[in-house]
Structures are given as C-alpha cells and as structure tokens.
Amino acid sequence: MSPVIALHPEPAACSDLPVLRERGQREVFCGLTGIIWLHRKIQDAFFLVVGSRTCAHLLQSAAGVMIFAEPRFATAIIDERDLAGLADANEELDRVVQRLLERRPDIKLLFLVGSCPSEVIKLDLSRAATRLSTQFSPRVRVLNYSGSGIETTFTQGEDACLAALVPELPERGGAMGGEPAPLLVVGTLADVVEDQFQRLFKELGVPVQFFPPRHAADLPAVGPGTRYLLAQPFLADAARALEARGAQRLAAPFPLGVEGTTAWLQAAAQAYGVPEERFAQVTAAPRERARTALARQRTLLAGKSIFFFPDSQLEVPLARFVARELDMRLTEVGTPYLHRQHLAEELAWLPPGVQLSEGQHVEQQLDRCRKAGPDIVVCGLGLANPLEAEGLTTKWAIELVFTPIQGYEQAADLAELFSRPLNRRLRLAA
Ligand code: SF4
C-alpha cells in the first residue's frame, strides 16, 4: 500500500486512607479526548492528530454536534506501512503541515498529537516537531505530545499538552520593582469560569495569569518566585515541569463547590498577604448565592448513595463535594490515578472509612458496584448503557469535564448534574 497521509478535518495531606489498587482491563477514553476542550481554550492553536481512522472517529464522535467553519483539529491518517515507508511518512507529514499552515495563517501554535497505532509509534514526532518549528519559525510554534491510549487516559491528554508547553514559557526575571510574580492558575477552565475567577482575584488584589492562555502569544512567564494553583487534579506532569522551572505549587483543594472554591481562593489570598477581612468581604456575596442555590439541590440528593468508576481523576474532589455539601453517601470512589500530594487536602476532607480505589479491574469493580446498588453511578460511556439496562442510574463522567463546574456560580449546576439523572429515573418510574 502506498504511504498516504490524508488530512481529514473533522467538523467541527497525605492521607492514610486505605486504597484498593487494581490492574486489569480498563474502560476509559484515551488522551485524545482532551483536544475537545483544549482547542476551544487556546484559540489560535491547532491540534493535528497523527493517527488512524479510529482516532479520527473518536474525535468526531466526542466533538458531537460541534460544527466549525474553520475546525481547529484534524487527523493525519497513517495507514499501514513498513519501516521503509517511514521516510515517506515524514515527508508526507511535512507536506500536510505545510498545506495546513498555508491555508490557515491564523494558526500560531500547532500540536502534533501522537496516538497508539504502531505505525505512529515508529514516527519520531518530537523530531518532526523540531524540524517543522524551525521551518515555520517564528510564525508558528510546533510542539508534540502523546494522546495515545497506551500512555494516557482521558484527561491526561491535557496534562501531556501543558507539559509540552511549559518549556515554551518565557523565563521570568527577578522581582520587578518588588512586585510579586502573578499567580499562575494552571488547568483549562471554561472562559466563563476563568472570567469569574479573574474578577475575584482582581477584587482580592491578587495579580493572576491563566495557563493555558487563550492566545499562544500570551504565554505567561515562569521562574523562581512564580506561585501556581492547580485548577484541575490531573496535571501531574505539567506541575512537575513548572516546578523544574522554579515555580511553587500552593497546596489547596480544588475549586468545586462552595468549600473547595473558598479554600482554593484562600490559598492564593494567604500567599499574597490579602487581609482576612478583605477576603471575607469579597467572597461573602457569591458564597451566599452559591449556598442558597445548593440548598435546593441538597434536599433532592441528601442521603442518596453514589459510586464513582475511575475515569477523569476528578473523582476525589467530586466525592468530597457531594459528601460534604450535598450529604450524599459514598460507596466507592475510584480514580485512574491517585496523586496523594496534589490531593492531600481533598483526601483529608473525605469522610472516614470511605472505599477508595485506584486503577481498574472493570469486572471486579462492576461486581462491587452491583453489590452496593448505589442510587447513582458516575462512569464512562462504555459502562453507562449496560448499567442503565440493569436498572442503575448513571452519570457520564465525561460531562463533568465538558461542563463548567468550578467556582461559586457553578456549584449548584454541578450538583444538578447529579440530581437530573435521578429525577429522570424517578419520573420514568412514576
Ligand atoms: Fe484509539 Fe489509540 Fe487513537 Fe485513542 S489514540 S482513538 S486509543 S487508536
């Protein structure tokens, strides 16, 4: 078969809680999924998946009904080829990139995203990225990372993408005029959430920058003296890369629910010397609004039991939120990977004795879930249909990643994501 790469644009505190560790068959999406929210965030970036037709289909179906006049992701499909075909594959990839960049002068940052077919693994995408970056410098930066299902689950694609971007961040010089370095909020947040946090930080008097930025030209500077807050719990590699550049993480829970948001903002306020009264004053009104909105949801959800299958790494903060602010009962909290350091504050807030599990042996976990008979199950798409057919109520984990859920104004929306499927089931049963 002749080596052909076709460009197919698609429409658009350490806790000592015991942890059950499982290794076995998993039911999770691969890291390519992250492209769906990353391409919306960095508005002049383009994600070129170097992969198979399966990868193209995954992106197409995950993107669902989104139609773009000018899509910001595509798949360069590599068909089966032998080693002798690799040189041609590299040339073809270069041609695809050339065509794309000629046609789309708006692209300032191009990610070559690796996948799992063996033909792709044989290609050295980091060399390709360096070669293409030199060729198109300074107009376009070309970087690479892997979204392969062998190396990444679901949200780890964002981690890999941000980790690839960290070496591109400008170096921050010494303190300018004694001004502290802006706080870096790390992790993709929906624009509406980012705007709300931006306003709150401004009222608190904390200078802030967000990473990833909305435009490739706005990459924040980093260096010793940079303090950062993680907005997402799945960014282990990006955090490591930032720390290698001298940045320091502010330990905090994640900004989910009233409590999580308050403690997250407070970690920044304390680091930047914001007086307590000012903090209380700035956060009082949104906290009150969120509490009132949450109270309605709590009446629907209190006492209901919930089981989390491992999917997005958001499970521990979500479990903490539903247990503490909605009075839900945790049966099992599964997560693909438990980062004990980043989750220390979250783990300390979980109710004592909760069953935590890391990794997955899907059959065994399904058995435990059936035995527990929870009121609601949070799981991947692949498990949701069979479990619904068995009479269980499910919530797709992917929705919790695609929906704006962080911050005060979203606290009740987040709770509603759990109450809606329960209501639907009740209506069906009525
Ligand atoms: Fe499937 Fe691998 Fe492509 Fe993901 S990267 S869609 S797991 S082939």
Short mmCIF file of C-alpha atoms and ligand atoms in Angstrom, two decimals:
data_model
loop_
_atom_site.label_atom_id
_atom_site.label_comp_id
_atom_site.label_asym_id
_atom_site.label_seq_id
_atom_site.Cartn_x
_atom_site.Cartn_y
_atom_site.Cartn_z
CA MET A 1 0.00 0.00 0.00
CA SER A 2 1.43 3.38 -0.91
CA PRO A 3 2.23 5.59 2.05
CA VAL A 4 -0.52 8.16 2.14
CA ILE A 5 -1.29 10.59 4.86
CA ALA A 6 -4.64 12.19 4.32
CA LEU A 7 -5.68 15.26 6.18
CA HIS A 8 -9.22 14.77 7.41
CA PRO A 9 -10.51 17.91 9.05
CA GLU A 10 -13.28 16.98 11.42
CA PRO A 11 -16.35 19.08 11.86
CA ALA A 12 -16.31 20.77 13.72
CA ALA A 13 -2.31 15.92 53.02
CA CYS A 14 -1.31 12.78 52.60
CA SER A 15 -4.00 10.66 53.88
CA ASP A 16 -3.63 7.19 55.22
CA LEU A 17 -6.99 6.09 53.85
CA PRO A 18 -6.64 2.53 52.59
CA VAL A 19 -6.68 2.31 48.81
CA LEU A 20 -7.67 -0.69 46.75
CA ARG A 21 -5.18 -0.88 43.84
CA GLU A 22 -6.34 -2.69 40.74
CA ARG A 23 -4.69 -3.54 37.46
CA GLY A 24 -6.69 -5.09 34.67
CA GLN A 25 -8.93 -4.26 31.80
CA ARG A 26 -9.91 -0.59 31.76
CA GLU A 27 -12.88 1.20 30.28
CA VAL A 28 -11.67 4.73 29.70
CA PHE A 29 -11.14 7.13 26.82
CA CYS A 30 -7.63 7.97 25.61
CA GLY A 31 -5.89 11.33 25.95
CA LEU A 32 -7.03 12.50 22.50
CA THR A 33 -10.31 13.46 24.18
CA GLY A 34 -8.59 16.47 25.77
CA ILE A 35 -8.39 18.09 22.35
CA ILE A 36 -12.12 18.72 22.56
CA TRP A 37 -11.74 21.25 25.37
CA LEU A 38 -8.16 22.37 24.66
CA HIS A 39 -8.90 23.57 21.14
CA ARG A 40 -11.70 25.75 22.46
CA LYS A 41 -9.39 27.28 25.03
CA ILE A 42 -6.26 28.18 23.03
CA GLN A 43 -7.99 29.94 20.21
CA ASP A 44 -5.09 30.16 17.77
CA ALA A 45 -3.80 26.63 18.33
CA PHE A 46 -4.39 23.67 16.05
CA PHE A 47 -4.25 20.01 17.04
CA LEU A 48 -3.13 17.65 14.31
CA VAL A 49 -3.59 14.08 15.46
CA VAL A 50 -1.20 11.74 13.75
CA GLY A 51 -3.22 8.59 13.94
CA SER A 52 -5.63 6.11 12.47
CA ARG A 53 -9.23 6.21 11.30
CA THR A 54 -10.22 5.10 14.81
CA CYS A 55 -8.65 8.27 16.23
CA ALA A 56 -10.50 10.36 13.64
CA HIS A 57 -13.78 8.68 14.59
CA LEU A 58 -13.16 9.19 18.29
CA LEU A 59 -12.62 12.90 17.80
CA GLN A 60 -15.57 13.20 15.51
CA SER A 61 -17.95 11.50 17.89
CA ALA A 62 -16.56 13.18 21.02
CA ALA A 63 -16.90 16.55 19.28
CA GLY A 64 -20.51 15.55 18.64
CA VAL A 65 -22.61 18.22 17.11
CA MET A 66 -19.97 20.94 17.14
CA ILE A 67 -19.59 22.28 13.64
CA PHE A 68 -16.86 24.76 12.88
CA ALA A 69 -16.38 26.74 9.72
CA GLU A 70 -12.66 26.51 10.44
CA PRO A 71 -12.02 23.50 12.65
CA ARG A 72 -9.04 23.62 14.94
CA PHE A 73 -8.25 19.95 14.95
CA ALA A 74 -7.82 17.27 12.34
CA THR A 75 -6.38 13.81 11.89
CA ALA A 76 -3.48 12.98 9.61
CA ILE A 77 -4.22 9.34 8.95
CA ILE A 78 -1.31 6.99 8.74
CA ASP A 79 -2.14 3.74 7.04
CA GLU A 80 -0.22 0.53 7.50
CA ARG A 81 3.33 0.82 6.30
CA ASP A 82 6.63 -0.87 6.92
CA LEU A 83 9.81 0.71 8.23
CA ALA A 84 10.95 1.56 4.69
CA GLY A 85 7.86 3.73 4.37
CA LEU A 86 8.77 5.90 7.35
CA ALA A 87 10.86 8.41 5.41
CA ASP A 88 7.89 8.93 3.10
CA ALA A 89 5.62 9.22 6.11
CA ASN A 90 7.77 12.04 7.49
CA GLU A 91 7.78 13.80 4.15
CA GLU A 92 4.04 13.39 3.84
CA LEU A 93 3.54 14.74 7.36
CA ASP A 94 5.65 17.77 6.45
CA ARG A 95 3.54 18.30 3.35
CA VAL A 96 0.31 18.04 5.32
CA VAL A 97 1.59 20.61 7.83
CA GLN A 98 2.79 22.90 5.04
CA ARG A 99 -0.61 22.79 3.34
CA LEU A 100 -2.42 23.36 6.59
CA LEU A 101 -0.30 26.35 7.62
CA GLU A 102 -0.52 27.95 4.18
CA ARG A 103 -4.27 27.66 4.22
CA ARG A 104 -4.62 28.79 7.83
CA PRO A 105 -2.48 31.82 8.65
CA ASP A 106 -4.46 32.19 11.91
CA ILE A 107 -2.66 29.16 13.41
CA LYS A 108 0.12 30.26 15.76
CA LEU A 109 0.66 27.07 17.70
CA LEU A 110 0.50 23.62 16.19
CA PHE A 111 0.44 20.44 18.25
CA LEU A 112 1.33 17.16 16.60
CA VAL A 113 -0.55 14.68 18.76
CA GLY A 114 0.71 11.10 18.83
CA SER A 115 -1.59 8.10 19.09
CA CYS A 116 -1.24 4.36 19.53
CA PRO A 117 -1.14 2.62 16.15
CA SER A 118 2.28 1.01 15.76
CA GLU A 119 2.88 2.97 12.54
CA VAL A 120 2.59 6.19 14.53
CA ILE A 121 4.75 4.96 17.40
CA LYS A 122 7.53 4.35 14.88
CA LEU A 123 7.42 8.01 13.80
CA ASP A 124 9.57 10.34 15.89
CA LEU A 125 7.07 13.16 16.39
CA SER A 126 9.35 15.17 18.63
CA ARG A 127 11.94 15.35 15.83
CA ALA A 128 9.19 16.19 13.38
CA ALA A 129 8.02 19.00 15.68
CA THR A 130 11.56 20.42 16.00
CA ARG A 131 12.07 20.21 12.23
CA LEU A 132 8.75 21.91 11.47
CA SER A 133 9.20 24.52 14.20
CA THR A 134 12.49 25.57 12.63
CA GLN A 135 10.91 25.64 9.21
CA PHE A 136 7.95 27.80 10.24
CA SER A 137 9.67 29.92 12.89
CA PRO A 138 8.79 32.50 14.09
CA ARG A 139 5.26 32.47 12.66
CA VAL A 140 4.22 29.14 14.15
CA ARG A 141 5.50 27.06 17.04
CA VAL A 142 5.19 23.32 16.51
CA LEU A 143 5.11 21.09 19.57
CA ASN A 144 4.22 17.47 20.14
CA TYR A 145 2.72 15.30 22.82
CA SER A 146 1.08 11.92 23.07
CA GLY A 147 -2.63 11.29 23.43
CA SER A 148 -2.15 7.56 22.90
CA GLY A 149 -4.47 5.26 24.78
CA ILE A 150 -1.45 3.18 25.77
CA GLU A 151 0.12 6.08 27.65
CA THR A 152 -2.76 8.33 28.61
CA THR A 153 -6.28 8.17 29.91
CA PHE A 154 -8.99 10.69 29.16
CA THR A 155 -7.75 13.82 30.98
CA GLN A 156 -4.04 13.02 30.82
CA GLY A 157 -4.01 14.39 27.27
CA GLU A 158 -4.36 17.88 28.75
CA ASP A 159 -1.54 17.14 31.18
CA ALA A 160 0.72 15.99 28.33
CA CYS A 161 -0.22 19.05 26.25
CA LEU A 162 0.51 21.53 29.04
CA ALA A 163 3.74 19.75 29.99
CA ALA A 164 4.86 20.13 26.34
CA LEU A 165 4.01 23.83 26.51
CA VAL A 166 5.90 24.60 29.75
CA PRO A 167 9.40 24.73 28.15
CA GLU A 168 7.99 27.38 25.77
CA LEU A 169 7.03 29.74 28.60
CA PRO A 170 9.26 32.80 28.76
CA GLU A 171 11.67 32.99 31.69
CA ARG A 172 10.57 35.37 34.39
CA GLY A 173 13.36 37.66 35.52
CA GLY A 174 13.90 38.77 39.14
CA ALA A 175 11.14 40.56 41.02
CA MET A 176 10.33 43.70 39.08
CA GLY A 177 10.20 46.71 41.36
CA GLY A 178 9.39 44.42 44.27
CA GLU A 179 6.12 43.37 42.64
CA PRO A 180 5.31 39.71 43.31
CA ALA A 181 5.06 37.42 40.29
CA PRO A 182 1.45 36.95 39.18
CA LEU A 183 -0.28 33.87 40.45
CA LEU A 184 -0.48 31.20 37.78
CA VAL A 185 -3.76 29.28 37.60
CA VAL A 186 -2.95 26.03 35.85
CA GLY A 187 -5.50 23.90 34.01
CA THR A 188 -8.17 24.54 31.40
CA LEU A 189 -11.24 26.32 32.73
CA ALA A 190 -14.22 27.34 30.65
CA ASP A 191 -13.95 31.02 29.70
CA VAL A 192 -16.99 31.92 31.80
CA VAL A 193 -15.36 30.37 34.88
CA GLU A 194 -12.00 31.96 34.13
CA ASP A 195 -13.68 35.38 33.86
CA GLN A 196 -15.36 34.91 37.24
CA PHE A 197 -12.10 33.93 38.91
CA GLN A 198 -10.30 36.79 37.20
CA ARG A 199 -12.81 39.23 38.76
CA LEU A 200 -12.50 37.65 42.22
CA PHE A 201 -8.69 37.72 42.13
CA LYS A 202 -8.81 41.35 40.99
CA GLU A 203 -11.08 42.30 43.88
CA LEU A 204 -8.75 40.47 46.23
CA GLY A 205 -5.77 42.34 44.76
CA VAL A 206 -4.02 39.15 43.60
CA PRO A 207 -2.35 39.51 40.17
CA VAL A 208 -3.19 36.43 38.11
CA GLN A 209 -2.47 34.73 34.81
CA PHE A 210 -4.05 31.60 33.39
CA PHE A 211 -2.29 28.66 31.79
CA PRO A 212 -3.11 27.60 29.15
CA PRO A 213 -3.78 31.13 27.85
CA ARG A 214 -6.46 31.97 25.30
CA HIS A 215 -3.84 33.02 22.74
CA ALA A 216 -0.45 31.48 22.02
CA ALA A 217 1.20 34.91 22.17
CA ASP A 218 0.09 35.32 25.80
CA LEU A 219 2.16 32.53 27.31
CA PRO A 220 2.81 33.54 30.94
CA ALA A 221 6.39 33.93 32.16
CA VAL A 222 7.59 31.49 34.79
CA GLY A 223 10.58 31.24 37.08
CA PRO A 224 11.63 31.10 40.72
CA GLY A 225 9.11 33.23 42.59
CA THR A 226 6.18 32.01 40.48
CA ARG A 227 3.44 30.50 42.60
CA TYR A 228 0.77 28.42 40.97
CA LEU A 229 -2.61 26.94 41.84
CA LEU A 230 -3.87 23.84 40.10
CA ALA A 231 -7.39 24.25 38.76
CA GLN A 232 -7.57 20.57 37.76
CA PRO A 233 -6.44 17.49 39.64
CA PHE A 234 -4.96 15.65 36.65
CA LEU A 235 -1.90 17.75 35.91
CA ALA A 236 0.98 15.84 37.50
CA ASP A 237 3.41 16.18 34.56
CA ALA A 238 2.62 19.84 33.92
CA ALA A 239 3.16 20.55 37.64
CA ARG A 240 6.48 18.73 37.57
CA ALA A 241 7.59 20.70 34.52
CA LEU A 242 6.60 24.01 36.16
CA GLU A 243 8.48 23.11 39.31
CA ALA A 244 11.55 22.28 37.24
CA ARG A 245 11.32 25.93 36.08
CA GLY A 246 11.31 27.09 39.72
CA ALA A 247 7.54 27.54 40.23
CA GLN A 248 5.98 26.62 43.57
CA ARG A 249 2.59 24.97 43.99
CA LEU A 250 0.16 26.42 46.50
CA ALA A 251 -1.42 23.46 48.27
CA ALA A 252 -5.21 23.64 48.14
CA PRO A 253 -8.31 21.59 47.45
CA PHE A 254 -9.86 22.07 44.01
CA PRO A 255 -12.42 24.80 43.29
CA LEU A 256 -15.50 22.58 43.28
CA GLY A 257 -18.43 23.56 45.47
CA VAL A 258 -18.53 26.42 47.96
CA GLU A 259 -15.98 24.93 50.35
CA GLY A 260 -13.50 23.90 47.68
CA THR A 261 -13.72 27.25 45.89
CA THR A 262 -13.30 29.20 49.13
CA ALA A 263 -10.27 27.17 50.27
CA TRP A 264 -8.73 27.38 46.78
CA LEU A 265 -9.08 31.17 46.67
CA GLN A 266 -7.92 31.39 50.26
CA ALA A 267 -4.65 29.58 49.48
CA ALA A 268 -3.88 32.33 46.96
CA ALA A 269 -5.09 35.11 49.27
CA GLN A 270 -2.85 33.90 52.08
CA ALA A 271 0.19 33.55 49.81
CA TYR A 272 -0.34 37.13 48.57
CA GLY A 273 -0.96 38.59 52.02
CA VAL A 274 -4.63 39.53 51.48
CA PRO A 275 -6.16 40.58 54.85
CA GLU A 276 -8.78 38.15 56.13
CA GLU A 277 -11.50 40.83 56.31
CA ARG A 278 -11.00 41.70 52.69
CA PHE A 279 -11.19 38.04 51.73
CA ALA A 280 -14.42 37.64 53.68
CA GLN A 281 -15.87 40.79 52.13
CA VAL A 282 -15.02 39.85 48.54
CA THR A 283 -16.31 36.29 48.78
CA ALA A 284 -19.38 36.88 51.01
CA ALA A 285 -21.96 37.57 48.29
CA PRO A 286 -21.01 34.79 45.83
CA ARG A 287 -20.65 32.33 48.73
CA GLU A 288 -24.13 33.17 49.97
CA ARG A 289 -25.65 32.89 46.50
CA ALA A 290 -24.00 29.51 45.98
CA ARG A 291 -25.12 28.21 49.38
CA THR A 292 -28.71 29.18 48.73
CA ALA A 293 -28.69 27.56 45.29
CA LEU A 294 -27.06 24.42 46.70
CA ALA A 295 -29.63 24.07 49.49
CA ARG A 296 -32.31 23.29 46.90
CA GLN A 297 -30.17 20.57 45.37
CA ARG A 298 -29.30 19.14 48.77
CA THR A 299 -32.94 18.39 49.52
CA LEU A 300 -33.01 16.20 46.41
CA LEU A 301 -29.67 14.49 46.95
CA ALA A 302 -29.12 14.13 50.71
CA GLY A 303 -28.85 10.51 51.77
CA LYS A 304 -28.53 9.20 48.20
CA SER A 305 -25.60 6.85 47.58
CA ILE A 306 -23.08 7.31 44.78
CA PHE A 307 -20.41 5.09 43.21
CA PHE A 308 -17.53 6.55 41.13
CA PHE A 309 -15.83 4.46 38.46
CA PRO A 310 -12.32 5.70 37.59
CA ASP A 311 -12.37 7.99 34.60
CA SER A 312 -11.26 11.62 34.78
CA GLN A 313 -9.22 11.93 38.01
CA LEU A 314 -11.86 14.44 39.14
CA GLU A 315 -13.45 11.71 41.23
CA VAL A 316 -11.87 12.52 44.61
CA PRO A 317 -12.76 16.26 44.60
CA LEU A 318 -16.24 15.43 43.29
CA ALA A 319 -16.73 12.83 46.02
CA ARG A 320 -15.62 15.32 48.65
CA PHE A 321 -18.12 17.86 47.29
CA VAL A 322 -21.12 15.54 47.13
CA ALA A 323 -20.37 14.07 50.57
CA ARG A 324 -19.77 17.33 52.42
CA GLU A 325 -22.03 19.82 50.66
CA LEU A 326 -24.86 17.58 49.46
CA ASP A 327 -24.80 14.95 52.23
CA MET A 328 -24.57 12.12 49.72
CA ARG A 329 -23.24 8.72 50.78
CA LEU A 330 -20.06 7.49 49.10
CA THR A 331 -19.99 3.78 48.31
CA GLU A 332 -16.74 3.64 46.31
CA VAL A 333 -14.54 6.38 44.89
CA GLY A 334 -12.48 5.02 42.02
CA THR A 335 -9.83 7.07 40.25
CA PRO A 336 -7.43 6.10 37.45
CA TYR A 337 -4.53 7.60 39.37
CA LEU A 338 -4.33 8.91 42.92
CA HIS A 339 -1.84 11.75 43.25
CA ARG A 340 -1.52 11.79 47.02
CA GLN A 341 0.34 15.09 47.16
CA HIS A 342 -1.95 17.08 44.88
CA LEU A 343 -5.00 15.52 46.52
CA ALA A 344 -3.80 15.73 50.12
CA GLU A 345 -6.33 18.43 51.13
CA GLU A 346 -9.12 16.60 49.31
CA LEU A 347 -8.33 13.24 50.93
CA ALA A 348 -8.26 14.86 54.35
CA TRP A 349 -11.83 16.10 53.71
CA LEU A 350 -13.27 12.72 52.72
CA PRO A 351 -15.45 11.01 55.30
CA PRO A 352 -13.57 8.44 57.37
CA GLY A 353 -13.61 4.87 56.12
CA VAL A 354 -14.56 5.69 52.53
CA GLN A 355 -13.61 2.99 49.99
CA LEU A 356 -11.02 4.42 47.60
CA SER A 357 -9.76 2.50 44.59
CA GLU A 358 -7.01 3.31 42.10
CA GLY A 359 -6.68 1.82 38.62
CA GLN A 360 -9.27 -0.58 37.38
CA HIS A 361 -10.23 -4.17 37.02
CA VAL A 362 -13.53 -3.48 35.38
CA GLU A 363 -15.25 -6.83 36.02
CA GLN A 364 -14.41 -6.86 39.71
CA GLN A 365 -15.46 -3.26 40.07
CA LEU A 366 -18.75 -3.90 38.29
CA ASP A 367 -19.41 -6.72 40.76
CA ARG A 368 -18.75 -4.39 43.69
CA CYS A 369 -20.99 -1.75 42.15
CA ARG A 370 -23.89 -4.18 41.63
CA LYS A 371 -23.50 -5.39 45.19
CA ALA A 372 -23.53 -1.85 46.57
CA GLY A 373 -26.61 -0.97 44.46
CA PRO A 374 -25.97 2.79 44.58
CA ASP A 375 -28.61 5.38 43.73
CA ILE A 376 -26.29 6.86 41.10
CA VAL A 377 -23.16 5.67 39.30
CA VAL A 378 -20.61 8.03 37.72
CA CYS A 379 -18.88 6.19 34.90
CA GLY A 380 -17.62 6.25 31.33
CA LEU A 381 -19.89 5.97 28.31
CA GLY A 382 -18.97 2.33 27.77
CA LEU A 383 -20.33 1.27 31.15
CA ALA A 384 -23.32 3.60 31.33
CA ASN A 385 -25.62 1.79 28.91
CA PRO A 386 -25.19 -1.71 30.35
CA LEU A 387 -25.62 -0.37 33.90
CA GLU A 388 -28.75 1.58 32.93
CA ALA A 389 -30.11 -1.61 31.37
CA GLU A 390 -29.56 -3.30 34.74
CA GLY A 391 -31.69 -0.62 36.37
CA LEU A 392 -28.93 1.59 37.78
CA THR A 393 -28.95 5.36 37.29
CA THR A 394 -25.77 6.69 35.71
CA LYS A 395 -23.99 9.96 35.05
CA TRP A 396 -21.41 10.17 32.29
CA ALA A 397 -18.08 11.21 33.75
CA ILE A 398 -17.17 12.98 30.52
CA GLU A 399 -19.96 15.52 31.05
CA LEU A 400 -18.34 16.59 34.29
CA VAL A 401 -15.24 17.52 32.33
CA PHE A 402 -17.05 19.25 29.47
CA THR A 403 -19.35 21.32 31.68
CA PRO A 404 -18.23 24.45 33.55
CA ILE A 405 -18.36 23.20 37.15
CA GLN A 406 -15.71 25.19 39.04
CA GLY A 407 -16.36 28.21 41.21
CA TYR A 408 -19.24 29.63 43.24
CA GLU A 409 -21.62 30.38 40.40
CA GLN A 410 -21.37 26.83 39.07
CA ALA A 411 -21.73 24.97 42.41
CA ALA A 412 -25.46 24.38 42.00
CA ASP A 413 -25.06 23.46 38.31
CA LEU A 414 -22.55 20.84 39.41
CA ALA A 415 -25.00 19.44 41.94
CA GLU A 416 -27.71 19.42 39.31
CA LEU A 417 -25.57 17.18 37.12
CA PHE A 418 -26.18 14.51 39.78
CA SER A 419 -29.81 15.29 40.59
CA ARG A 420 -31.00 15.40 36.97
CA PRO A 421 -30.47 11.70 36.15
CA LEU A 422 -32.03 10.74 39.49
CA ASN A 423 -35.10 12.87 38.73
CA ARG A 424 -35.35 11.39 35.27
CA ARG A 425 -35.29 7.89 36.73
CA LEU A 426 -37.96 8.86 39.28
CA ARG A 427 -40.16 10.28 36.53
CA LEU A 428 -39.71 7.12 34.47
CA ALA A 429 -40.64 5.00 37.46
CA ALA A 430 -43.73 7.10 38.24
FE1 SF4 B 1 -7.87 4.62 19.79
FE2 SF4 B 1 -5.30 4.94 20.41
FE3 SF4 B 1 -6.42 6.54 18.58
FE4 SF4 B 1 -7.09 6.80 21.15
S1 SF4 B 1 -5.08 7.16 20.27
S2 SF4 B 1 -8.52 6.73 19.42
S3 SF4 B 1 -6.99 4.67 21.90
S4 SF4 B 1 -6.14 4.32 18.40
#
